[in-house]
Amino acid sequence: MIIISHRGAAGIEPENTIPSIEAAVKEGVDGIEFDIRVTKDGRLVVFHDSNIFRITGKNKNIKDMTLGEISLLSTHSGHPIPNFDEAMEAAGKVPVLIDCKGIGWAKILAKELKKYKGSSISITAIDHREMYEFMQLRPDIETYVSELTHPFEGIKKAELMGFSGISLNFWVLNPLVYWLIKRKNQKILIFTVNKPLFAKFLHALYPKATIITNVPHKLAKLSKKRKANNV
């Protein structure tokens, strides 16, 4: 089973923070997912929501703030909001899955990734047009359509636009969807699975699916990487 930790390791440390990413590294996951958004001055920060209220208590949008302004903020947990380079440094040699939020990130991310030659990087996004633009700039990087409710539409988008695969809410996955994804030679990610027994069940049904979890410390023993290293 291949396991990717979600928002760093959101079930261990506060989501999308440096301690969260470091916790995922410590757990020996197969990959680390984190979110990015574009600031007012065209920089990338690690943040899930469009508005910072849930995490900081301030009612402002990421797109209306500069990187400098965001760097001065503190989250409810007392952690700063990382920029993209800080997140990549914390992940180190562990493969990363970058969940790209909003719009306007394609050219910026493609340029930023030039600094990380040799790193194992893939991306996922709901906005397939933005992701298609990114793919034209970086065809060497795997791209996954993120689909919350309509898996067949996601499969069709991935096929028509040449993406590597699809990232699905686990509850919309079924044997027909799985069969079709395999038939199209697409890869599959499923999120967010936090129960070890349920993860085993899903893996038994859909062995080619990569599992994304908030709690890598609970699923770590199932990890393909851990088993290979006899950890």
Coordinates of C-alpha atoms in Angstrom, one line a residue:
M1 CA 0.0 0.0 0.0
I2 CA 1.3 3.5 -0.9
I3 CA 0.5 6.1 1.7
I4 CA 0.6 9.9 1.2
S5 CA 0.1 12.1 4.3
H6 CA -2.5 14.9 3.9
R7 CA -1.7 18.6 4.5
G8 CA 1.6 17.6 5.9
A9 CA 0.3 15.3 8.6
A10 CA -2.9 17.1 9.7
G11 CA -3.8 14.4 12.3
I12 CA -0.5 14.9 14.1
E13 CA 0.4 18.6 13.8
P14 CA -1.6 21.6 12.6
E15 CA -2.3 21.3 8.9
N16 CA 0.0 22.8 6.3
T17 CA 2.6 23.9 8.8
I18 CA 6.3 23.0 8.9
P19 CA 5.9 20.8 12.0
S20 CA 3.1 18.9 10.2
I21 CA 5.4 18.3 7.2
E22 CA 8.3 17.3 9.5
A23 CA 6.0 14.9 11.3
A24 CA 5.1 13.2 8.0
V25 CA 8.8 12.8 7.2
K26 CA 9.4 11.3 10.6
E27 CA 6.6 8.7 10.0
G28 CA 8.3 7.5 6.8
V29 CA 5.4 8.1 4.5
D30 CA 5.6 7.4 0.7
G31 CA 4.7 11.0 0.0
I32 CA 3.6 14.3 1.5
E33 CA 0.7 16.3 0.2
F34 CA 0.3 20.1 1.0
D35 CA -1.8 22.9 -0.5
I36 CA -0.6 26.0 -2.2
R37 CA -2.2 29.4 -3.1
V38 CA -1.0 32.5 -4.9
T39 CA -0.5 35.7 -3.0
K40 CA -1.3 39.3 -4.3
D41 CA 2.4 39.7 -5.3
G42 CA 2.5 36.4 -7.2
R43 CA 4.2 34.2 -4.6
L44 CA 3.2 30.8 -3.3
V45 CA 2.2 30.0 0.2
V46 CA 1.1 26.7 1.8
F47 CA -2.6 27.2 2.7
H48 CA -5.8 25.3 2.0
D49 CA -8.6 27.9 2.2
S50 CA -9.1 31.0 0.1
N51 CA -9.8 33.0 3.2
I52 CA -7.5 32.9 6.3
F53 CA -10.3 33.2 8.9
R54 CA -10.5 29.5 9.9
I55 CA -6.8 29.3 10.6
T56 CA -6.0 32.8 11.9
G57 CA -9.2 34.4 12.9
K58 CA -8.7 37.3 10.5
N59 CA -11.1 37.8 7.6
K60 CA -8.8 38.3 4.7
N61 CA -8.2 36.4 1.4
I62 CA -4.8 35.0 0.4
K63 CA -5.1 36.6 -3.0
D64 CA -5.5 40.1 -1.5
M65 CA -2.3 39.8 0.7
T66 CA 1.4 40.0 -0.1
L67 CA 3.8 37.3 1.0
G68 CA 5.3 39.8 3.4
E69 CA 1.9 40.4 5.1
I70 CA 1.2 36.7 5.3
S71 CA 4.6 36.0 6.8
L72 CA 3.7 38.2 9.8
L73 CA 0.6 36.2 10.6
S74 CA 0.3 33.6 13.3
T75 CA -2.2 30.7 13.1
H76 CA -4.4 29.7 16.0
S77 CA -1.8 27.1 16.8
G78 CA 0.9 29.7 17.0
H79 CA 2.7 28.6 13.8
P80 CA 3.5 30.9 10.8
I81 CA 2.1 30.2 7.3
P82 CA 4.9 28.6 5.3
N83 CA 6.0 29.7 1.9
F84 CA 6.5 27.2 -0.9
D85 CA 10.3 27.0 -0.5
E86 CA 10.0 26.4 3.3
A87 CA 7.6 23.5 2.7
M88 CA 9.9 21.9 0.1
E89 CA 12.9 22.2 2.4
A90 CA 10.9 20.5 5.2
A91 CA 9.9 17.7 2.9
G92 CA 13.5 17.0 1.9
K93 CA 13.8 13.9 -0.2
V94 CA 10.3 12.6 0.4
P95 CA 8.1 12.8 -2.7
V96 CA 5.5 15.6 -2.6
L97 CA 2.0 15.9 -4.0
I98 CA 1.1 19.6 -4.4
D99 CA -2.6 20.4 -4.3
C100 CA -2.9 23.6 -6.2
K101 CA -5.8 25.8 -5.1
G102 CA -7.5 28.7 -7.0
I103 CA -6.1 30.1 -10.2
G104 CA -3.0 31.8 -11.5
W105 CA -0.5 29.3 -10.1
A106 CA 0.5 27.3 -13.3
K107 CA 3.3 29.6 -14.6
I108 CA 4.5 30.5 -11.1
L109 CA 4.7 26.9 -9.9
A110 CA 6.4 25.8 -13.1
K111 CA 9.0 28.4 -12.6
E112 CA 9.5 27.6 -8.9
L113 CA 10.0 23.9 -9.6
K114 CA 13.1 24.6 -11.7
K115 CA 14.9 24.9 -8.4
Y116 CA 14.0 21.3 -7.4
K117 CA 15.5 19.2 -10.2
G118 CA 15.7 15.6 -9.1
S119 CA 12.9 15.9 -6.6
S120 CA 9.9 13.6 -7.0
I121 CA 6.9 16.0 -7.5
S122 CA 3.3 15.6 -8.7
I123 CA 0.4 17.9 -8.6
T124 CA -3.4 17.8 -8.3
A125 CA -6.0 20.5 -8.8
I126 CA -9.7 20.9 -9.3
D127 CA -9.2 23.6 -12.0
H128 CA -8.3 21.4 -15.0
R129 CA -7.7 24.3 -17.3
E130 CA -5.0 25.7 -15.0
M131 CA -3.5 22.3 -14.6
Y132 CA -3.5 21.8 -18.4
E133 CA -1.5 25.1 -18.7
F134 CA 0.9 23.8 -16.1
M135 CA 1.3 20.5 -18.0
Q136 CA 2.3 22.3 -21.2
L137 CA 5.1 23.9 -19.2
R138 CA 6.1 20.9 -17.2
P139 CA 5.1 17.7 -19.1
D140 CA 7.6 15.7 -17.0
I141 CA 5.5 16.1 -13.8
E142 CA 2.5 13.9 -13.1
T143 CA -0.9 15.6 -12.9
Y144 CA -4.1 14.4 -11.2
V145 CA -7.6 15.8 -11.7
S146 CA -9.2 16.3 -8.2
E147 CA -12.8 15.2 -8.3
L148 CA -15.1 15.4 -5.3
T149 CA -18.4 14.1 -6.5
H150 CA -18.4 13.1 -10.2
P151 CA -15.7 10.4 -10.9
F152 CA -16.7 9.7 -14.5
E153 CA -16.3 13.3 -15.4
G154 CA -12.9 13.3 -13.8
I155 CA -11.9 10.2 -15.7
K156 CA -13.0 11.8 -19.0
K157 CA -11.1 15.0 -18.2
A158 CA -8.0 13.1 -17.4
E159 CA -8.2 11.1 -20.7
L160 CA -9.1 14.1 -22.9
M161 CA -6.4 16.4 -21.5
G162 CA -3.7 13.9 -21.0
F163 CA -3.4 14.0 -17.2
S164 CA -1.7 11.1 -15.4
G165 CA -4.7 10.2 -13.3
I166 CA -7.4 11.2 -10.9
S167 CA -7.7 12.1 -7.2
L168 CA -11.0 11.0 -5.7
N169 CA -13.0 11.2 -2.5
F170 CA -13.0 7.6 -1.4
W171 CA -16.8 7.5 -1.0
V172 CA -17.3 8.0 -4.8
L173 CA -15.0 5.1 -5.7
N174 CA -16.7 1.9 -6.7
P175 CA -15.7 -1.2 -8.7
L176 CA -16.9 0.2 -12.0
V177 CA -15.0 3.5 -11.5
Y178 CA -11.9 1.6 -10.5
W179 CA -12.1 -0.8 -13.5
L180 CA -12.6 2.2 -15.8
I181 CA -9.6 4.0 -14.4
K182 CA -7.4 1.0 -14.8
R183 CA -8.8 0.4 -18.4
K184 CA -7.7 4.0 -19.3
N185 CA -4.2 3.3 -17.8
Q186 CA -4.7 6.2 -15.4
K187 CA -3.3 6.3 -11.8
I188 CA -5.6 6.8 -8.8
L189 CA -5.4 8.6 -5.5
I190 CA -8.1 8.4 -2.9
F191 CA -8.7 10.8 0.0
T192 CA -9.0 11.1 3.0
V193 CA -8.8 7.7 4.7
N194 CA -8.1 7.8 8.4
K195 CA -9.1 4.3 9.7
P196 CA -6.5 1.5 9.4
L197 CA -9.1 -1.2 9.0
F198 CA -10.9 0.8 6.3
A199 CA -7.6 1.5 4.6
K200 CA -7.0 -2.3 4.5
F201 CA -10.4 -2.9 3.1
L202 CA -10.0 -0.3 0.4
H203 CA -6.6 -1.7 -0.5
A204 CA -8.0 -5.2 -0.8
L205 CA -10.7 -3.9 -3.2
Y206 CA -8.6 -1.4 -5.1
P207 CA -4.9 -2.5 -4.8
K208 CA -3.6 0.1 -7.3
A209 CA -5.1 3.1 -5.4
T210 CA -2.7 5.3 -3.4
I211 CA -4.2 6.3 -0.1
I212 CA -4.1 9.8 1.3
T213 CA -4.4 10.1 5.1
N214 CA -4.3 12.7 7.9
V215 CA -3.0 10.0 10.3
P216 CA 0.2 8.4 8.8
H217 CA 1.2 7.3 12.2
K218 CA -1.9 5.1 12.3
L219 CA -1.4 3.7 8.8
A220 CA 2.4 3.6 8.8
K221 CA 2.6 -0.2 9.2
L222 CA 0.6 -0.6 6.0
S223 CA 3.0 1.5 4.0
K224 CA 4.8 -0.2 1.1
K225 CA 7.9 1.9 1.8
R226 CA 8.0 0.8 5.5
K227 CA 7.6 -2.9 4.5
A228 CA 10.4 -2.6 1.9
N229 CA 12.7 -1.2 4.6
N230 CA 11.5 -3.6 7.2
V231 CA 10.7 -0.7 9.5

